[in-house]
Short mmCIF file of C-alpha atoms and ligand atoms in Angstrom, two decimals:
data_model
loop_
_atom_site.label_atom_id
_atom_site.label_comp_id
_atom_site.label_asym_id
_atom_site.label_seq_id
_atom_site.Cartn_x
_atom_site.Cartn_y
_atom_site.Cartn_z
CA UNK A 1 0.00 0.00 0.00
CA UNK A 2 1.93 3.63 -0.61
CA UNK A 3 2.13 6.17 1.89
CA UNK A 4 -0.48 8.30 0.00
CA UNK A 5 -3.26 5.86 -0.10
CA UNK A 6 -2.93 5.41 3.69
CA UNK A 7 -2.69 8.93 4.04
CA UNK A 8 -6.14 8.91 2.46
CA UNK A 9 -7.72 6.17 4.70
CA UNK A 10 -6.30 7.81 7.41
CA UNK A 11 -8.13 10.99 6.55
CA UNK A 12 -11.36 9.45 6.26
CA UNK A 13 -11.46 6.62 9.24
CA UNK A 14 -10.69 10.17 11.29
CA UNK A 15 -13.80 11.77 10.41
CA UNK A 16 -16.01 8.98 9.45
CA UNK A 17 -19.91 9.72 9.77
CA UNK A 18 -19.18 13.80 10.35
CA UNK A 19 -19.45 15.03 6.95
CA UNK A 20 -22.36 16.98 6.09
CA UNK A 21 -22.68 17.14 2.58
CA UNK A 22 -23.69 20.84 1.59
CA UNK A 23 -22.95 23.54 -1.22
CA UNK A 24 -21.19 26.69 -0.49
CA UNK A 25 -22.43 29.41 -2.38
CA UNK A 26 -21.83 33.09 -3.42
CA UNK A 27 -18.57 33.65 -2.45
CA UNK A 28 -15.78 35.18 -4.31
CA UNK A 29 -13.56 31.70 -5.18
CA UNK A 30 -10.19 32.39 -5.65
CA UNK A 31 -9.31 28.17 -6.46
CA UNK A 32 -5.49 28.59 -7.17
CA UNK A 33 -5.75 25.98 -9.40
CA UNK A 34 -3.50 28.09 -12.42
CA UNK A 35 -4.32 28.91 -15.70
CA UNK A 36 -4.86 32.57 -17.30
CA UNK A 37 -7.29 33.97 -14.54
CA UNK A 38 -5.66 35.77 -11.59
CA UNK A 39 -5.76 33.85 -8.68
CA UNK A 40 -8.09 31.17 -10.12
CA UNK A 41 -10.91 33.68 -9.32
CA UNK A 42 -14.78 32.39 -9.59
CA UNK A 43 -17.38 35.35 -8.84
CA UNK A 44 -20.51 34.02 -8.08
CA UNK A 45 -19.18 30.52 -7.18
CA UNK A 46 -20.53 27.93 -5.65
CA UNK A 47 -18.28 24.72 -4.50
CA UNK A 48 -20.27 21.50 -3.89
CA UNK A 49 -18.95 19.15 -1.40
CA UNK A 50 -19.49 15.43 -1.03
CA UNK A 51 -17.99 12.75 1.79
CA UNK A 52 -15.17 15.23 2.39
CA UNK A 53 -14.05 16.01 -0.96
CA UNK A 54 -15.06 18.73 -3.75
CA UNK A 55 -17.61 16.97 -6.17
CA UNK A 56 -18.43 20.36 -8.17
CA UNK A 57 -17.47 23.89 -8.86
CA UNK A 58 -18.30 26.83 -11.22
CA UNK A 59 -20.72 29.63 -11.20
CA UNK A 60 -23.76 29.55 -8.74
CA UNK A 61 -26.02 29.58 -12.02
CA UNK A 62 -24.68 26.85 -13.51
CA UNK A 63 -25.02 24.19 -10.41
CA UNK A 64 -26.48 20.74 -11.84
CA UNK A 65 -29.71 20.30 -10.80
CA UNK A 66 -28.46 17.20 -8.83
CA UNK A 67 -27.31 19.59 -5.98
CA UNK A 68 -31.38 20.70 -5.27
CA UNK A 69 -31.13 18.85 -2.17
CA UNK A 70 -28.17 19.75 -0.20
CA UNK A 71 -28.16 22.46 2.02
CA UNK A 72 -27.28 25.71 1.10
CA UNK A 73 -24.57 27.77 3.17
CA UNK A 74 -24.70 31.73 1.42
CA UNK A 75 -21.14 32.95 1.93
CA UNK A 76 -22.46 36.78 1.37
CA UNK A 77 -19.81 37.62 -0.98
CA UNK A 78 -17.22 36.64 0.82
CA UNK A 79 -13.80 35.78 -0.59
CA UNK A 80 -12.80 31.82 -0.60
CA UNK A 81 -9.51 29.92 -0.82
CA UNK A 82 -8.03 26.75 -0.03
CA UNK A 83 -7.52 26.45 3.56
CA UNK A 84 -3.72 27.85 4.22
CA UNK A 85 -0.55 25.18 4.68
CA UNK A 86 2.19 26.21 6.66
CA UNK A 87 4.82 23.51 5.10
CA UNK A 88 7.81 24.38 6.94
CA UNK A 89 7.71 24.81 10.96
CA UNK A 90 9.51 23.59 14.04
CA UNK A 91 6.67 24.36 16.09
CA UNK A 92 7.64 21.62 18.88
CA UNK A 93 10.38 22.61 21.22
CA UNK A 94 11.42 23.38 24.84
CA UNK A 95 11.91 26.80 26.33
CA UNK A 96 12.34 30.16 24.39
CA UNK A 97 15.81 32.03 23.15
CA UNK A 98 14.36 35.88 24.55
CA UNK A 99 18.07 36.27 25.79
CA UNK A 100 19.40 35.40 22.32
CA UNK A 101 17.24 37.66 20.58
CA UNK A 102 18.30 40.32 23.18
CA UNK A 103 22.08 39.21 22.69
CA UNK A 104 21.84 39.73 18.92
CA UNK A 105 20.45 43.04 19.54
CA UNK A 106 23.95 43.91 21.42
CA UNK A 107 25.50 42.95 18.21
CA UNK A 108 26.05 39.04 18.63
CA UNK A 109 25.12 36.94 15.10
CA UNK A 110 23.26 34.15 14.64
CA UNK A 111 26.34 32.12 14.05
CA UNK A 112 28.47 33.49 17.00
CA UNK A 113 25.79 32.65 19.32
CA UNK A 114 25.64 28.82 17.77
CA UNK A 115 29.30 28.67 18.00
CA UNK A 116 29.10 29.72 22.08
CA UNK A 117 27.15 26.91 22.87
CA UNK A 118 24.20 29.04 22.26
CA UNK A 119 21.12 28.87 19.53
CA UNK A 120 19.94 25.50 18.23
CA UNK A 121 21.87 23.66 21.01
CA UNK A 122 20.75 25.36 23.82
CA UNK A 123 17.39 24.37 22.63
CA UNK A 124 18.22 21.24 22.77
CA UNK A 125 18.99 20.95 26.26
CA UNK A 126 15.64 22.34 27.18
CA UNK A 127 13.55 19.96 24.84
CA UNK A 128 15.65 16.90 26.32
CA UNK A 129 14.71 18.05 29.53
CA UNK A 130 10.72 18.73 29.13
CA UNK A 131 8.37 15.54 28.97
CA UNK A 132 5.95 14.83 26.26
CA UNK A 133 3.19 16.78 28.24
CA UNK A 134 5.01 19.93 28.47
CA UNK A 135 6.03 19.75 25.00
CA UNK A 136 2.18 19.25 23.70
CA UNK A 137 1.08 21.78 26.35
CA UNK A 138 3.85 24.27 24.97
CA UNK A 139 2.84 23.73 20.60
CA UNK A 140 -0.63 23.74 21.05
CA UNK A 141 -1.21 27.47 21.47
CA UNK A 142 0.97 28.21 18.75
CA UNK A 143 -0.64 25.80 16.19
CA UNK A 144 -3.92 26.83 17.58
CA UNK A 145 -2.78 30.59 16.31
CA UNK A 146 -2.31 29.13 13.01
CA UNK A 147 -5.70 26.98 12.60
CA UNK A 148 -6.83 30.73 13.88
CA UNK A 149 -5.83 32.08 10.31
CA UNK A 150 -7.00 29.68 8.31
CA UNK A 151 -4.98 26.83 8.57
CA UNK A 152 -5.69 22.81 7.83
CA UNK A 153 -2.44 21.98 7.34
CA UNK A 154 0.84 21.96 8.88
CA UNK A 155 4.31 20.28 8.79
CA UNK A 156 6.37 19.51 12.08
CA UNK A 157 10.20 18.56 12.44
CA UNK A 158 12.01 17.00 15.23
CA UNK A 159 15.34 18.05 15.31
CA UNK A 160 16.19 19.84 19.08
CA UNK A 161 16.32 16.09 20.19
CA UNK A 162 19.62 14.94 18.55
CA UNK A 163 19.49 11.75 19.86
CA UNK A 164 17.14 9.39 19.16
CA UNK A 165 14.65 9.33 22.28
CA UNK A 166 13.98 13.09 22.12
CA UNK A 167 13.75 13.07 18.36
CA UNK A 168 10.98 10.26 18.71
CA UNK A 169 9.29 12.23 21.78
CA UNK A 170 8.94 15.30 19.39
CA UNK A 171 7.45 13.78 16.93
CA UNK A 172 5.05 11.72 18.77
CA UNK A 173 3.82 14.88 20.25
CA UNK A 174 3.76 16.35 16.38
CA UNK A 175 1.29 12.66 16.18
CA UNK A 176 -0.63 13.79 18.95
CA UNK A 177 -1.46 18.07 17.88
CA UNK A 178 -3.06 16.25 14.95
CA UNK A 179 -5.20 13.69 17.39
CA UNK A 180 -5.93 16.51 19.57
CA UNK A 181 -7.46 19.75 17.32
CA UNK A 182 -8.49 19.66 13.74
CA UNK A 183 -5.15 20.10 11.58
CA UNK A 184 -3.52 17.54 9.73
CA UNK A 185 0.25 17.32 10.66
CA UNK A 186 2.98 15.96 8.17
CA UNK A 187 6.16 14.86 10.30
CA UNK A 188 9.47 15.38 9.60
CA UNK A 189 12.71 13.42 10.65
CA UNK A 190 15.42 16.54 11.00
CA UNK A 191 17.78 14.56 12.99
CA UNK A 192 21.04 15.83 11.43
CA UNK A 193 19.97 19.46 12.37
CA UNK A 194 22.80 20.51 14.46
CA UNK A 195 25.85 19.03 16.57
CA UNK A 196 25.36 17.90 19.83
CA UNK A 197 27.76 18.61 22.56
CA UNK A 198 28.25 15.16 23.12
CA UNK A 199 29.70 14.81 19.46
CA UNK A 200 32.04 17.93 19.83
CA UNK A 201 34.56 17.80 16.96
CA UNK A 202 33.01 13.88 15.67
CA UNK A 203 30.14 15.10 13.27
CA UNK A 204 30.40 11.32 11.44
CA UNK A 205 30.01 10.24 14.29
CA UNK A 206 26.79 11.87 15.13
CA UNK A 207 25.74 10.91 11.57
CA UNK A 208 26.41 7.19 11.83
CA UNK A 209 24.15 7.62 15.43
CA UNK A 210 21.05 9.62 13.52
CA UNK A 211 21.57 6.70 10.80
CA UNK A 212 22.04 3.72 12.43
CA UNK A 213 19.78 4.68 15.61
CA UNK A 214 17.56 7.73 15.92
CA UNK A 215 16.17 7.60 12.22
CA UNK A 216 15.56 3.53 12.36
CA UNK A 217 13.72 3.94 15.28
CA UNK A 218 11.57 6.92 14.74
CA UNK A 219 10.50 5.13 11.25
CA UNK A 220 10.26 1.79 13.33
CA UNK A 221 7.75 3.51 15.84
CA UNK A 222 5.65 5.15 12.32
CA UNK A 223 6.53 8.60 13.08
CA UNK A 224 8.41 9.87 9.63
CA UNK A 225 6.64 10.96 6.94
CA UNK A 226 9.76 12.65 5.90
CA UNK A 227 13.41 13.72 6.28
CA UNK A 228 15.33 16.86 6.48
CA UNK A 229 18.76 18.01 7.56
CA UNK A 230 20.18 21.64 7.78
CA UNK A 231 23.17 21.63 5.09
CA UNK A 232 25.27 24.76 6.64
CA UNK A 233 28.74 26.02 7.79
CA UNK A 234 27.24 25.46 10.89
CA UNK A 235 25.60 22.16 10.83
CA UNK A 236 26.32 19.69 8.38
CA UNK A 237 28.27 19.13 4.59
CA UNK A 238 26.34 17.74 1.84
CA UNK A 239 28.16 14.40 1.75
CA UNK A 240 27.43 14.07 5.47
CA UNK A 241 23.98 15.18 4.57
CA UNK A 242 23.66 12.55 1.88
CA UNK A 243 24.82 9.71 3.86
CA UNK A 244 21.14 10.55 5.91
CA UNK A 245 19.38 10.47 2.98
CA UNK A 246 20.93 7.27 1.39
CA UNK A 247 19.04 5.84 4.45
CA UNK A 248 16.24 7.67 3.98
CA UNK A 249 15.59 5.98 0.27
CA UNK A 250 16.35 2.83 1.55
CA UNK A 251 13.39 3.12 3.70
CA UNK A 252 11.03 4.73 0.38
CA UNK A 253 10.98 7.95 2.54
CA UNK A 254 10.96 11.50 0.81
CA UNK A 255 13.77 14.26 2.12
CA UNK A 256 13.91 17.50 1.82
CA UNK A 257 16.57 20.02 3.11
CA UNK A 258 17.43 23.29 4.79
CA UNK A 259 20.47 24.84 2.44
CA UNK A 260 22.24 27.70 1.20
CA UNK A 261 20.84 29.94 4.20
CA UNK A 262 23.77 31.50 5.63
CA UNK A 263 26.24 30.61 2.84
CA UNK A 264 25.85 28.26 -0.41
CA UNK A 265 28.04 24.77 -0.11
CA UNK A 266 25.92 23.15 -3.20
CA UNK A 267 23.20 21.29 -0.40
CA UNK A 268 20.47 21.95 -2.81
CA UNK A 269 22.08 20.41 -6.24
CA UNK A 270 23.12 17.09 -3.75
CA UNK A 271 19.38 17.21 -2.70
CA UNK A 272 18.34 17.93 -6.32
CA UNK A 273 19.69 14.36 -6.59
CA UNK A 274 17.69 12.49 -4.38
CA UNK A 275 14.47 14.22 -5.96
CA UNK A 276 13.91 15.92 -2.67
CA UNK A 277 10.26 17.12 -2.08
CA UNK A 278 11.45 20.67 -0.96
CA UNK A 279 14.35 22.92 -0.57
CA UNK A 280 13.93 25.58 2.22
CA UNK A 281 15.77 29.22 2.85
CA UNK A 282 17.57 29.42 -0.29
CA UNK A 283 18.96 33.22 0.13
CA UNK A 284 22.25 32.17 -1.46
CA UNK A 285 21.01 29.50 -3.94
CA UNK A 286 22.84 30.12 -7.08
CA UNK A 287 22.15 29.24 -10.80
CA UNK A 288 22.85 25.75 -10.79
CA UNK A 289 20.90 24.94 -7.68
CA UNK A 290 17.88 26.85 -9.62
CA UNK A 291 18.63 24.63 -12.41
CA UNK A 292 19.20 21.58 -10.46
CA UNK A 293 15.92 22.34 -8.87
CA UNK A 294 14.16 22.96 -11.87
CA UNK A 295 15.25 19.47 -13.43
CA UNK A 296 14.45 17.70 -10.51
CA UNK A 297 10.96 19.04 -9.59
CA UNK A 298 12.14 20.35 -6.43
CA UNK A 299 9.63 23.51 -4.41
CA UNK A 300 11.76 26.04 -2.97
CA UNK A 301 10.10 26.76 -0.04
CA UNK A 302 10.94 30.10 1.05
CA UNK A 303 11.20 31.79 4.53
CA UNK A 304 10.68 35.15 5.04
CA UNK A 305 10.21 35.22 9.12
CA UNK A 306 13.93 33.93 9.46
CA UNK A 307 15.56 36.39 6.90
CA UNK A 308 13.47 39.19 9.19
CA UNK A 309 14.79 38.23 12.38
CA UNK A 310 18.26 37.61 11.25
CA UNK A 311 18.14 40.76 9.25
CA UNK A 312 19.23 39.04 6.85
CA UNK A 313 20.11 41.22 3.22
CA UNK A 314 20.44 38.95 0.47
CA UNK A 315 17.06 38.14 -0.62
CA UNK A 316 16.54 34.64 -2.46
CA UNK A 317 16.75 34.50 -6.31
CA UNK A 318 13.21 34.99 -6.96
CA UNK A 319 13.45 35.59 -10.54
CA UNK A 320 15.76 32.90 -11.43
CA UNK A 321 13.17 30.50 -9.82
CA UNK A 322 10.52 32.16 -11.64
CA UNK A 323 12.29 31.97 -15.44
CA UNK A 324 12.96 28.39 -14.56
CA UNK A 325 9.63 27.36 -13.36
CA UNK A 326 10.47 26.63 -9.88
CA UNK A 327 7.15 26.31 -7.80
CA UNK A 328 7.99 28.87 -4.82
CA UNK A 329 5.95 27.86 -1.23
CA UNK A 330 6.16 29.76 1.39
CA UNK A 331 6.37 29.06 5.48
CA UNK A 332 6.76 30.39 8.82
CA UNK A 333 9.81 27.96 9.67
CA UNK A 334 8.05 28.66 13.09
CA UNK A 335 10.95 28.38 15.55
CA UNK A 336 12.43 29.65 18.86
CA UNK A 337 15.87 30.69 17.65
CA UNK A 338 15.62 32.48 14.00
CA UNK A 339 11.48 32.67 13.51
CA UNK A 340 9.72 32.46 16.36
CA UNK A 341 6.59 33.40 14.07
CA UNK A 342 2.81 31.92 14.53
CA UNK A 343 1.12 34.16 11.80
CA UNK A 344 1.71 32.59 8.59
CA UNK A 345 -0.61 35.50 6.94
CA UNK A 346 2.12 37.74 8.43
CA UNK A 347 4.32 35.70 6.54
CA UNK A 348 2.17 36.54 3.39
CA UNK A 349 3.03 40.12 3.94
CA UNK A 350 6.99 39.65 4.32
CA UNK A 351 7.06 37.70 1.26
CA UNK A 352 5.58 40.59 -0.76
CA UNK A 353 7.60 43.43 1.22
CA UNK A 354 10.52 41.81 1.72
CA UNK A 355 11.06 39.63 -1.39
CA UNK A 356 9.17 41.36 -3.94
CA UNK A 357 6.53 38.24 -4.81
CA UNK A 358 3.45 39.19 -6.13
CA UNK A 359 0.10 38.68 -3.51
CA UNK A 360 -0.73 35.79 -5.78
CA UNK A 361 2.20 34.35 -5.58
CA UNK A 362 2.29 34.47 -1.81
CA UNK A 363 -1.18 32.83 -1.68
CA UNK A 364 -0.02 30.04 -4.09
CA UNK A 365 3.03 29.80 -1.97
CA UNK A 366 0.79 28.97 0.97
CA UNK A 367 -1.66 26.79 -0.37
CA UNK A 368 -1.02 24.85 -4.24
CA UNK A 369 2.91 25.06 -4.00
CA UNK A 370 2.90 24.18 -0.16
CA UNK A 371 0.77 20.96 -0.90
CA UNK A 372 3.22 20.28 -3.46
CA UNK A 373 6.46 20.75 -1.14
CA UNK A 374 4.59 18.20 1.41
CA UNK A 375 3.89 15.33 -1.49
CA UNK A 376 0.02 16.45 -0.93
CA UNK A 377 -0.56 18.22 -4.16
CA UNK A 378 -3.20 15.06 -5.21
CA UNK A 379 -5.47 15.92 -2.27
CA UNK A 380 -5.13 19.47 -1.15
CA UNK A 381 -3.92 23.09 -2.36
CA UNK A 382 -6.41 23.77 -4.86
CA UNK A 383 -10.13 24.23 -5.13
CA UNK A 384 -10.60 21.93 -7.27
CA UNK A 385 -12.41 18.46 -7.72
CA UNK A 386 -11.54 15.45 -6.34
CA UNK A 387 -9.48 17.45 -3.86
CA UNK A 388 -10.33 17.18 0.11
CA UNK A 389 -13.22 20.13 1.10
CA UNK A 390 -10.43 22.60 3.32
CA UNK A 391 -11.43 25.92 2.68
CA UNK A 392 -10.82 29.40 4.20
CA UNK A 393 -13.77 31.62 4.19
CA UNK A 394 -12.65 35.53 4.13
CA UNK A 395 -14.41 38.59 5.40
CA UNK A 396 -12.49 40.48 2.49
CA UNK A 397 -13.41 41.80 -0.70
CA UNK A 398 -9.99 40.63 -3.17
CA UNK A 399 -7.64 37.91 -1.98
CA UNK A 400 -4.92 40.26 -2.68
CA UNK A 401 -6.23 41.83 1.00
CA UNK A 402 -4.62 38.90 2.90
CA UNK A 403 -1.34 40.17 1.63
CA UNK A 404 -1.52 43.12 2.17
CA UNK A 405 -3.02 43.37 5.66
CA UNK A 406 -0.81 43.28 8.60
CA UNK A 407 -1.70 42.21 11.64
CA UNK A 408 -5.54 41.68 10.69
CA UNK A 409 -6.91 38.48 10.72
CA UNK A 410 -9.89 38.73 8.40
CA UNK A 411 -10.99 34.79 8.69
CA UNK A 412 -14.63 34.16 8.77
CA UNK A 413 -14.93 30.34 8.82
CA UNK A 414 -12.60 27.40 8.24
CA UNK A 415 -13.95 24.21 6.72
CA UNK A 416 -11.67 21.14 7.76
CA UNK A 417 -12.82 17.78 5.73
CA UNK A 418 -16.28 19.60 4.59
CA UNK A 419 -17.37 20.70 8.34
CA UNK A 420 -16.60 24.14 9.44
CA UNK A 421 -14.52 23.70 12.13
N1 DI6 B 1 17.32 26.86 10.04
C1 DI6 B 1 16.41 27.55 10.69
O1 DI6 B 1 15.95 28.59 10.35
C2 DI6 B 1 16.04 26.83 11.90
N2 DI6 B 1 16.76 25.62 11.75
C3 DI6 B 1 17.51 25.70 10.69
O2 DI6 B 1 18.23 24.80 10.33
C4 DI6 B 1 16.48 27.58 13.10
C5 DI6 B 1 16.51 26.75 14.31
C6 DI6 B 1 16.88 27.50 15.55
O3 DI6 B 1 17.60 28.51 15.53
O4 DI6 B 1 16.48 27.02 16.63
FE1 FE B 2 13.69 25.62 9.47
#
């Protein structure tokens, strides 16, 4: 059976005997599903939903006659997208880094603080230290922020673990945010994020441990849907990088990777190789990694709340991607250390200001190319049919608004699986 068609049982066995089936009508649907039409846009739509899933859409007036008998829900006007997918976040972790943010504000970088002992690492020691409670107890708010704007969707990584009990406690609390409120969670296995102290000056060594140990047994226990590493100065090289993912295609398990961030050492093009879902930062990407990515089918997922808080200057290469087709998603990377960010239609707004993308593109970059940089693209991103009923109901007139807007949250319903919720 593949991953995706238990993905899909999964989905239904959740919600079994809860869908309503129902039209939504009159709203302003902006489906994101391409083609010549700005933003997909539908006035007058109507969106029929069946058992979960979108069985029609079009114009209100032209609604088969089939749909007489389902209930009605008038949407006023109101604007309509997918629901919103936040495809990049670390939103599970221990403690906070306040007195790192107020140590780079007396001048200390992002990399001098990692090399003091500081940043990911001192993460890590509070995450090792907090039990699976206080770990669930500590996400939920946040990922009860995002589901607040519009979200059905969101990925988690381990990775302030670094060893292989704490990487499998993180993402069995990841498990349990999607068992506990109404979000779908994608896991992700970032063992090889960052060196722990216990590995000081033997980074194979660590990489044997997260391959031989922590990764078997966090697959072993069902908890990857994925795997990532952070290819840096800082963290790892890509042939230390690679020798995760060779295990990671042994097991039929997609990776995808954090590179060229804070410097450009080719992690993308090595990633490129292994037909990663995703690569994610990408300020210092250079031609061939665009090219690498474009030949490979690989998003660039693209992380505005991190280039904010580091102040970073060198903005990715957003036209390069776009000449070579690159689908460009975008994330909160939600994080203590370099995004500690819960508003992903915040997020919307840095892309624009900060990186020059269009509104449109931010909203694809948040719904159809996020789907796409999770392997969901056959069920979700798009309003579409066939696709699961998520939808984000708007109390805005354009869907350019939810760009452009900061601070507002203009949400007005969410439907999860066909039920507002
Ligand atoms: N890049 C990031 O932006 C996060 N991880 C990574 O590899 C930051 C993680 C942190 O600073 O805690
Ligand atoms: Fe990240």
């Amino acid at each position: 059976m593949s991953r995706q068609f238990q993905f899909r049982e999964a989905l239904v066995e959740k919600s079994a005997g809860q869908f309503s089936d129902c039209v939504v009508a009159n709203g302003r649907v902006a489906t994101i599903a391409g083609g010549d039409v700005p933003y997909g846009l539908i006035d007058n739509g109507a969106i029929a939903i069946e058992s979960g899933r979108i069985s029609w859409i079009g114009k209100k007036s032209e609604l088969p006659d089939s749909y007489d008998s389902f209930l009605i829900h008038d949407l006023g006007g109101r604007v309509v997208t997918p629901a919103l997918i936040d495809c990049h976040t670390h939103i599970v972790y221990g403690g906070n880094r306040a007195r790192e943010f107020e140590m780079r504000l007396e001048g200390a970088s992002y990399e001098d603080i990692s090399k003091a002992g500081g940043g990911i690492v001192s993460t890590v020691a509070a995450t090792r230290a907090a039990r699976e409670e206080d770990l669930l107890a500590a996400a939920l708010p946040r990922v009860d922020r995002l589901i607040s704007e519009g979200v059905s969707t969101l990925e988690i990584k381990s990775g302030y673990g670094l060893d292989a009990e704490t990487e499998a406690r993180m993402l069995r609390v990841a498990r349990r945010i999607a068992e506990a409120h109404p979000v779908r969670v994608k896991t992700t296995f970032l063992g090889a994020h960052a060196l722990p102290q216990e590995f000081a000056g033997r980074p194979d060594d660590f990489i044997r441990m997260v391959c031989d140990e922590a990764l078997p047994k966090a697959v072993g226990e069902g908890l990857v849907d994925a795997v990532d590493a952070f290819c840096e100065g800082i963290a790892f090289t890509p042939d230390q990088v690679a020798k995760v993912f060779e295990v990671a295609r042994g097991l039929d398990i997609p990776v995808k990777i954090h590179a060229e961030q804070l410097s450009n050492i080719g992690g993308t093009e090595m990633a490129a190789g292994f037909s990663a879902l995703s690569s994610d930062h990408l300020e210092h990407l250079d031609e061939a990694g665009v090219r690498a990515m474009a030949g490979a089918g690989v998003v660039a997922v693209l992380l505005p709340g991190a280039f904010y808080t580091l102040r970073e200057t060198k903005v990715p290469p957003i036209d390069l991607l776009r000449a070579n087709g690159v689908p460009i998603a975008i994330a909160t990377d939600c994080n203590p250390g370099s995004s500690p960010v819960t508003s992903l239609l915040l997020i919307l707004n840095m892309a624009c200001t900060l990186f020059h993308m269009t509104p449109e593109e931010a909203l694809t970059g948040v719904t159809r190319n996020a789907a796409k940089a999770l392997g969901l693209q056959a069920d979700l991103g798009e309003i579409a049919v066939g696709k699961i009923a998520d939808l984000a109901v708007w109390d805005i007139a354009h869907p350019a608004e939810l760009s452009y807007n900061i601070g507002l949250n203009p949400l007005h319903m969410r439907i999860w699986q066909g039920i507002a919720a």
